[in-house]
Amino acid sequence: MPSNKAAYLEKVHVSPFQVRDAPYTSPGPKEIVIRNRAVAINPIDWILQDKGDLTFTWIKHPFVLGSDTAGEVVEVGSGITRFQVGDRVCGLALATDKHYNRSAEGAFQLYTILQDNMASPVPATMSYEEASVIPLGLSTAACALFQRDVLGLQHPKVPTPQPTGKTLLVWGGSTSVGCNAIQLAVAAGYDVITTSSPRNFELVKKLGATEAFDYNSPTVVNDIVKAFEGRTSAGALALGKGSADACIDILSRCKGDKFVAMATFPLPDPEPTRLVLLQTIIYFVSANIRLSIKSALKGIKTKFINGSDLAQNEVGKAMFEDFLPHALANNSYICAPEPQVFGSGLEMLQAACDLQKKGVSAKKIVVTL
Ligand SMILES: NC(=O)c1ccc[n+]([C@@H]2O[C@H](COP(=O)([O-])OP(=O)(O)OC[C@H]3O[C@@H](n4cnc5c(N)ncnc54)[C@H](OP(=O)(O)O)[C@@H]3O)[C@@H](O)[C@H]2O)c1
């Protein structure tokens, strides 16, 4: 049995992660174990370190975080037919999801359990670093776009189906989730209008967006409403601070579907320094009440999404089995945002999370293992 090591979050608010021996867990019938070679960092990693006591309250510490991984298969469960030992894969590690909730499924270690429906083969021409940027961005975007109780769009296919004639608004197209949302929507037959900083217009257009607008422009809402003239909305995905308000304002003035999927939870900015828990809860609750009233008055439906919910429904298989392997194999899916390799080894994960927290622009921080 391989000997495992993990970067443990000992407790909420405790930094750095502690690197030490960890159990190696064999896979259940519908699981595989991979030797992680590259893991990518997401905001949720440092959010859970800083505020896990407010958010994912089911997690018991010490715990192994990490959602995005790529590596090779070292063991397969008895019911697995899609993968063999030695296969190169990327996948969404589900440790922090309430339904799975165990360190064996965290990516911040050498060996991680992945659920069969949350892993995709990676072509030999693609590096693990590139592949590691995909899973959580794709999963979160897919939860928003394809779950029936959210935007309920038709699924992406290879080759791309006939155009639907509808346009999706992706606010925050240069985020990791946004880069995947643009590509998934286009591969499902939708046009995409998006926002980013001007320096990332070229990127979001390369990913398939028809038009891109600067989210910092004072006229951005009016400009997007104008761009929607003659178009029919397929709804909106709101990513980033202020995105939900803007998407509600825009869709209320456009023809078509009036549903905003929201991924960014309202948190106080700057962070309170006193009575942190109380102030954060008050801010969160009042921001939600205000958004609910505003969306109801404007006739817009809204829903917060959880980026790992697809593991429990048909969208997981639709993405990681039916779509992504084919899209990666024929080079029609771009690993975006680009990986920025920060270093190698479990010891680098804390500094990598700290760097992600400072803010990135169309980059995904990656650590090789
Ligand atoms: N609910 C869930 O399950 C779930 C899962 C994953 C992520 N999320 C949330 O989704 C959001 C995106 O996550 P991520 O990992 O994709 O982010 P990320 O890649 O770390 O985001 C970095 C990007 O954010 C963009 N940005 C900054 N402020 C913005 C704003 N006000 N409006 C639009 N874009 C803005 C920047 O764009 P420019 O450089 O172009 O300015 C930058 O490229 C975060 O709020 C994250 O917490 C939620």
XYZ file of C-alpha atoms and ligand atoms in Angstrom:
417
model
C 0.000 0.000 0.000
C 1.477 3.432 -0.962
C 2.498 5.745 1.856
C 0.536 8.973 1.809
C 1.236 12.501 3.036
C -1.224 15.378 3.349
C -1.301 19.107 4.083
C -3.744 19.277 6.985
C -5.829 22.256 8.009
C -5.539 21.684 11.770
C -8.357 24.094 12.657
C -10.212 27.053 11.171
C -8.101 30.256 11.402
C -4.876 28.204 11.751
C -2.103 28.699 9.214
C 0.051 27.148 7.744
C -1.263 23.712 6.778
C 0.696 20.961 8.537
C 2.323 18.427 6.232
C 2.502 14.932 7.732
C 1.744 11.274 7.143
C -1.845 10.510 6.234
C -3.774 7.276 5.757
C -4.010 5.778 2.278
C -7.665 4.942 1.602
C -8.639 2.243 -0.894
C -11.489 3.035 -3.276
C -15.135 2.015 -2.853
C -16.931 0.317 -5.778
C -17.579 3.546 -7.740
C -14.337 5.299 -6.819
C -10.759 5.573 -8.065
C -7.570 6.599 -6.263
C -5.183 8.913 -8.072
C -1.597 9.945 -7.353
C -1.987 13.722 -7.569
C 0.551 15.414 -9.836
C -0.895 18.941 -10.002
C -3.467 20.632 -7.775
C -5.025 24.030 -8.427
C -6.044 26.554 -5.786
C -9.543 28.030 -5.478
C -10.996 30.816 -3.303
C -12.885 28.174 -1.300
C -9.562 26.792 -0.009
C -8.607 29.957 1.855
C -12.243 30.838 2.614
C -12.547 27.532 4.522
C -9.274 28.214 6.325
C -10.436 31.711 7.297
C -14.182 31.216 7.713
C -14.936 27.500 7.782
C -16.766 27.968 11.082
C -19.287 30.205 9.271
C -19.741 28.213 6.106
C -19.036 24.483 5.894
C -19.871 23.758 9.528
C -19.957 19.960 9.004
C -16.158 19.785 8.518
C -14.323 18.316 11.516
C -10.635 19.196 11.846
C -7.887 18.271 11.168
C -9.059 18.125 7.552
C -7.592 17.914 4.045
C -8.909 20.620 1.700
C -8.456 20.913 -2.074
C -10.900 20.516 -4.967
C -8.916 20.571 -8.219
C -6.556 17.761 -9.083
C -4.921 15.911 -11.950
C -2.752 12.810 -11.784
C -2.617 9.136 -12.587
C -4.922 6.353 -11.473
C -3.290 3.949 -8.988
C -6.299 1.875 -7.896
C -9.861 1.399 -9.146
C -12.999 0.253 -7.311
C -14.722 -3.028 -8.114
C -17.483 -1.343 -10.149
C -15.214 0.828 -12.313
C -15.149 0.189 -16.055
C -14.120 3.648 -17.356
C -10.609 3.776 -15.848
C -7.568 1.560 -15.469
C -4.448 1.849 -13.350
C -2.025 4.220 -15.107
C -4.700 6.374 -16.800
C -4.109 10.133 -16.740
C -7.142 11.941 -15.289
C -8.375 15.191 -13.788
C -11.279 15.434 -11.389
C -13.215 17.261 -8.725
C -12.161 16.173 -5.238
C -15.253 16.197 -3.036
C -13.835 16.224 0.513
C -15.620 19.415 1.542
C -19.000 18.525 0.038
C -21.462 17.765 2.829
C -22.471 14.455 1.265
C -18.861 13.117 1.114
C -17.174 15.065 3.931
C -13.933 13.124 4.427
C -10.253 13.977 4.148
C -9.581 10.979 1.877
C -11.330 12.970 -0.890
C -9.291 16.179 -0.470
C -6.776 17.170 -3.159
C -4.097 18.583 -0.825
C -2.342 15.221 -0.421
C -0.446 12.704 -2.506
C -3.293 10.184 -2.976
C -6.931 11.218 -3.372
C -10.169 9.330 -3.860
C -12.264 10.590 -6.764
C -15.834 9.579 -7.513
C -16.157 7.876 -10.915
C -18.628 10.482 -12.243
C -16.343 13.389 -11.246
C -13.246 12.344 -13.214
C -12.295 12.698 -16.864
C -9.472 11.154 -18.880
C -6.741 13.649 -19.853
C -5.109 13.335 -23.290
C -1.394 12.473 -23.409
C -0.677 15.842 -25.052
C -2.051 17.813 -22.094
C 0.036 18.463 -18.970
C -1.321 17.727 -15.495
C -0.817 21.419 -14.670
C -3.137 22.414 -17.515
C -5.744 19.765 -16.674
C -5.819 20.680 -12.970
C -7.370 24.090 -13.674
C -10.606 22.617 -15.005
C -12.609 20.624 -12.414
C -14.125 23.131 -9.943
C -14.516 25.879 -12.544
C -16.299 23.501 -14.894
C -18.378 21.926 -12.119
C -19.580 25.239 -10.703
C -20.407 26.570 -14.151
C -22.220 23.333 -14.999
C -24.285 23.458 -11.786
C -25.443 26.946 -12.769
C -26.044 26.314 -16.448
C -27.421 22.777 -16.601
C -29.126 21.804 -13.352
C -32.853 21.749 -13.984
C -33.641 23.876 -10.935
C -31.176 26.583 -11.999
C -30.782 27.796 -15.624
C -31.682 24.386 -17.086
C -29.852 24.967 -20.395
C -29.417 22.173 -22.923
C -26.206 20.201 -22.422
C -22.961 20.768 -24.349
C -22.050 18.250 -27.025
C -19.143 17.329 -29.268
C -19.665 18.383 -32.019
C -21.488 21.564 -30.957
C -25.244 21.386 -31.599
C -27.256 23.835 -33.753
C -27.474 27.360 -32.256
C -30.374 27.747 -29.838
C -30.853 31.416 -30.728
C -30.489 32.361 -27.048
C -27.784 34.377 -25.293
C -26.336 33.755 -21.841
C -24.902 36.589 -19.746
C -21.763 35.545 -17.851
C -20.761 38.341 -15.461
C -17.138 37.652 -14.551
C -15.992 35.809 -17.695
C -12.291 35.886 -16.780
C -12.810 34.103 -13.447
C -12.062 30.407 -13.366
C -15.789 29.617 -13.241
C -16.480 32.186 -15.978
C -13.890 30.766 -18.395
C -15.606 27.388 -18.109
C -19.129 28.832 -18.254
C -18.381 30.610 -21.532
C -17.013 27.457 -23.126
C -19.795 25.187 -21.839
C -22.539 27.564 -22.981
C -21.023 27.941 -26.452
C -20.595 24.146 -26.715
C -24.277 23.822 -25.844
C -25.365 26.158 -28.643
C -25.753 29.502 -26.839
C -24.234 32.895 -27.574
C -22.429 34.488 -24.626
C -22.122 38.116 -23.576
C -19.634 38.586 -20.766
C -17.709 41.037 -18.582
C -14.054 41.207 -17.565
C -11.277 43.765 -17.367
C -10.300 45.019 -20.839
C -6.942 43.201 -20.542
C -8.907 39.927 -20.616
C -11.263 40.733 -23.529
C -9.060 38.780 -25.914
C -9.143 35.720 -23.642
C -12.924 35.652 -23.138
C -13.463 36.088 -26.876
C -11.017 33.250 -27.599
C -13.143 31.101 -25.277
C -16.185 31.921 -27.400
C -17.848 35.064 -26.005
C -19.502 37.187 -28.687
C -19.050 40.455 -26.809
C -17.118 41.539 -23.714
C -17.681 44.590 -21.496
C -15.612 46.155 -18.715
C -17.410 45.473 -15.414
C -15.808 48.614 -13.963
C -17.297 50.919 -16.586
C -20.014 53.237 -15.189
C -22.146 52.501 -18.260
C -21.703 48.718 -18.273
C -25.320 47.853 -17.384
C -26.752 50.103 -20.110
C -24.146 48.880 -22.589
C -25.077 45.242 -21.990
C -28.806 45.968 -22.173
C -28.106 47.558 -25.573
C -26.066 44.512 -26.663
C -29.070 42.318 -25.799
C -31.338 44.245 -28.208
C -32.634 41.744 -30.767
C -31.411 38.855 -28.603
C -33.304 36.482 -26.293
C -31.832 35.868 -22.856
C -31.009 32.370 -21.604
C -30.473 33.826 -18.113
C -27.309 34.941 -16.349
C -24.470 33.598 -14.243
C -23.283 36.142 -11.669
C -19.621 35.883 -10.583
C -17.785 38.472 -8.509
C -18.662 41.306 -6.184
C -21.717 43.279 -7.335
C -22.491 40.783 -10.082
C -25.908 39.694 -8.814
C -27.248 43.262 -8.690
C -25.969 44.013 -12.177
C -27.379 40.785 -13.659
C -30.800 41.414 -12.073
C -30.819 44.967 -13.489
C -29.848 43.757 -16.958
C -32.233 40.798 -17.235
C -35.152 42.915 -15.996
C -34.659 45.030 -19.118
C -34.135 42.189 -21.638
C -36.406 39.761 -23.473
C -36.245 36.067 -22.563
C -35.375 33.995 -19.497
C -35.191 35.916 -16.248
C -33.095 33.734 -13.978
C -29.811 34.690 -12.305
C -27.592 31.884 -10.986
C -25.315 33.293 -8.291
C -21.983 31.799 -7.238
C -20.459 34.589 -5.153
C -21.677 34.774 -1.583
C -22.002 38.296 -0.182
C -19.208 38.831 2.345
C -18.206 42.141 3.969
C -15.369 43.938 2.205
C -13.146 45.041 3.872
C -13.341 42.235 6.376
C -14.444 43.343 9.870
C -11.695 43.271 12.481
C -13.980 43.165 15.557
C -17.032 40.965 16.172
C -16.162 39.207 12.922
C -18.717 36.411 13.205
C -21.594 38.697 14.162
C -20.817 41.354 11.557
C -20.365 38.760 8.810
C -23.690 37.088 9.618
C -25.515 40.424 9.740
C -23.961 41.478 6.431
C -24.785 38.138 4.779
C -28.397 38.030 5.966
C -29.148 41.656 5.104
C -27.503 41.352 1.663
C -29.654 38.305 0.940
C -32.860 39.965 2.067
C -32.083 43.017 -0.052
C -31.327 40.865 -3.138
C -34.506 38.812 -2.642
C -36.667 41.929 -2.431
C -34.964 43.525 -5.422
C -35.232 40.426 -7.620
C -38.894 39.870 -6.666
C -39.746 43.500 -7.489
C -37.996 43.180 -10.877
C -39.541 39.791 -11.724
C -36.224 37.891 -11.679
C -35.660 34.471 -10.137
C -32.350 33.981 -8.342
C -30.563 31.012 -6.813
C -27.215 30.469 -5.094
C -25.423 27.456 -6.459
C -23.082 24.972 -4.852
C -20.373 23.901 -7.300
C -20.261 20.242 -6.258
C -24.004 19.485 -6.400
C -23.578 17.929 -9.855
C -21.944 14.896 -8.191
C -25.424 13.959 -6.973
C -27.353 14.359 -10.207
C -27.184 13.673 -13.956
C -25.051 16.772 -14.655
C -21.904 15.174 -13.176
C -21.887 12.303 -15.664
C -22.979 14.633 -18.479
C -19.878 16.758 -17.887
C -17.087 14.374 -16.822
C -18.110 11.356 -18.894
C -20.244 12.482 -21.843
C -18.705 15.866 -22.701
C -15.278 16.730 -21.281
C -13.316 13.630 -22.398
C -14.408 14.209 -26.015
C -13.899 17.975 -25.896
C -10.385 17.555 -24.464
C -9.542 14.806 -26.937
C -10.442 16.945 -29.965
C -8.833 20.111 -28.538
C -12.102 22.044 -28.581
C -11.945 22.770 -24.829
C -9.310 25.160 -23.513
C -7.799 24.705 -20.043
C -8.548 28.185 -18.746
C -7.619 30.302 -16.966
C -3.992 29.474 -17.624
C -2.089 27.664 -14.852
C 0.575 29.649 -13.030
C 2.814 27.030 -11.453
C 3.766 28.382 -8.060
C 5.997 25.580 -6.820
C 6.279 21.913 -6.049
C 5.410 19.917 -2.932
C 2.710 19.880 -0.259
C 4.707 22.477 1.714
C 3.964 25.043 -1.020
C 0.175 24.811 -0.669
C -0.204 27.378 2.121
C 1.741 30.060 0.259
C -0.176 29.188 -2.909
C -3.507 29.733 -1.091
C -2.201 33.014 0.344
C -1.295 34.153 -3.166
C -4.755 33.223 -4.525
C -6.309 35.220 -1.691
C -4.405 38.349 -2.749
C -6.246 38.118 -6.083
C -5.507 36.741 -9.523
C -6.401 37.926 -13.001
C -7.297 35.138 -15.421
C -4.753 32.803 -13.816
C -5.050 29.680 -11.722
C -2.386 29.060 -9.098
C -1.112 25.484 -9.383
C 1.205 23.394 -7.188
C 2.831 20.246 -8.576
C 3.187 17.164 -6.397
N -20.790 28.644 -5.010
C -19.800 27.825 -5.322
O -19.868 26.605 -5.168
C -18.558 28.409 -5.899
C -17.564 27.586 -6.489
C -16.448 28.195 -7.072
C -16.328 29.571 -7.037
N -17.299 30.320 -6.425
C -17.203 31.775 -6.378
O -17.249 32.227 -7.721
C -16.437 33.395 -7.843
C -15.393 33.144 -8.907
O -14.508 32.133 -8.421
P -13.225 31.784 -9.264
O -12.438 30.766 -8.563
O -13.680 31.520 -10.642
O -12.503 33.198 -9.169
P -11.048 33.664 -9.598
O -10.622 32.945 -10.820
O -10.167 33.678 -8.418
O -11.401 35.182 -9.965
C -10.411 36.055 -10.420
C -11.072 36.933 -11.452
O -12.113 37.668 -10.810
C -12.408 38.743 -11.687
N -13.159 39.737 -10.921
C -12.731 40.399 -9.825
N -13.726 41.209 -9.369
C -14.776 41.032 -10.198
C -16.084 41.585 -10.258
N -16.487 42.477 -9.355
N -16.912 41.179 -11.244
C -16.496 40.276 -12.144
N -15.270 39.717 -12.161
C -14.426 40.093 -11.188
C -11.058 39.211 -12.176
O -11.252 39.611 -13.504
P -10.288 40.647 -14.275
O -8.881 40.239 -13.950
O -10.653 40.460 -15.703
O -10.624 41.991 -13.729
C -10.185 37.934 -12.090
O -9.816 37.437 -13.349
C -15.836 33.660 -6.457
O -16.667 34.575 -5.803
C -15.917 32.293 -5.789
O -15.974 32.378 -4.379
C -18.387 29.769 -5.869
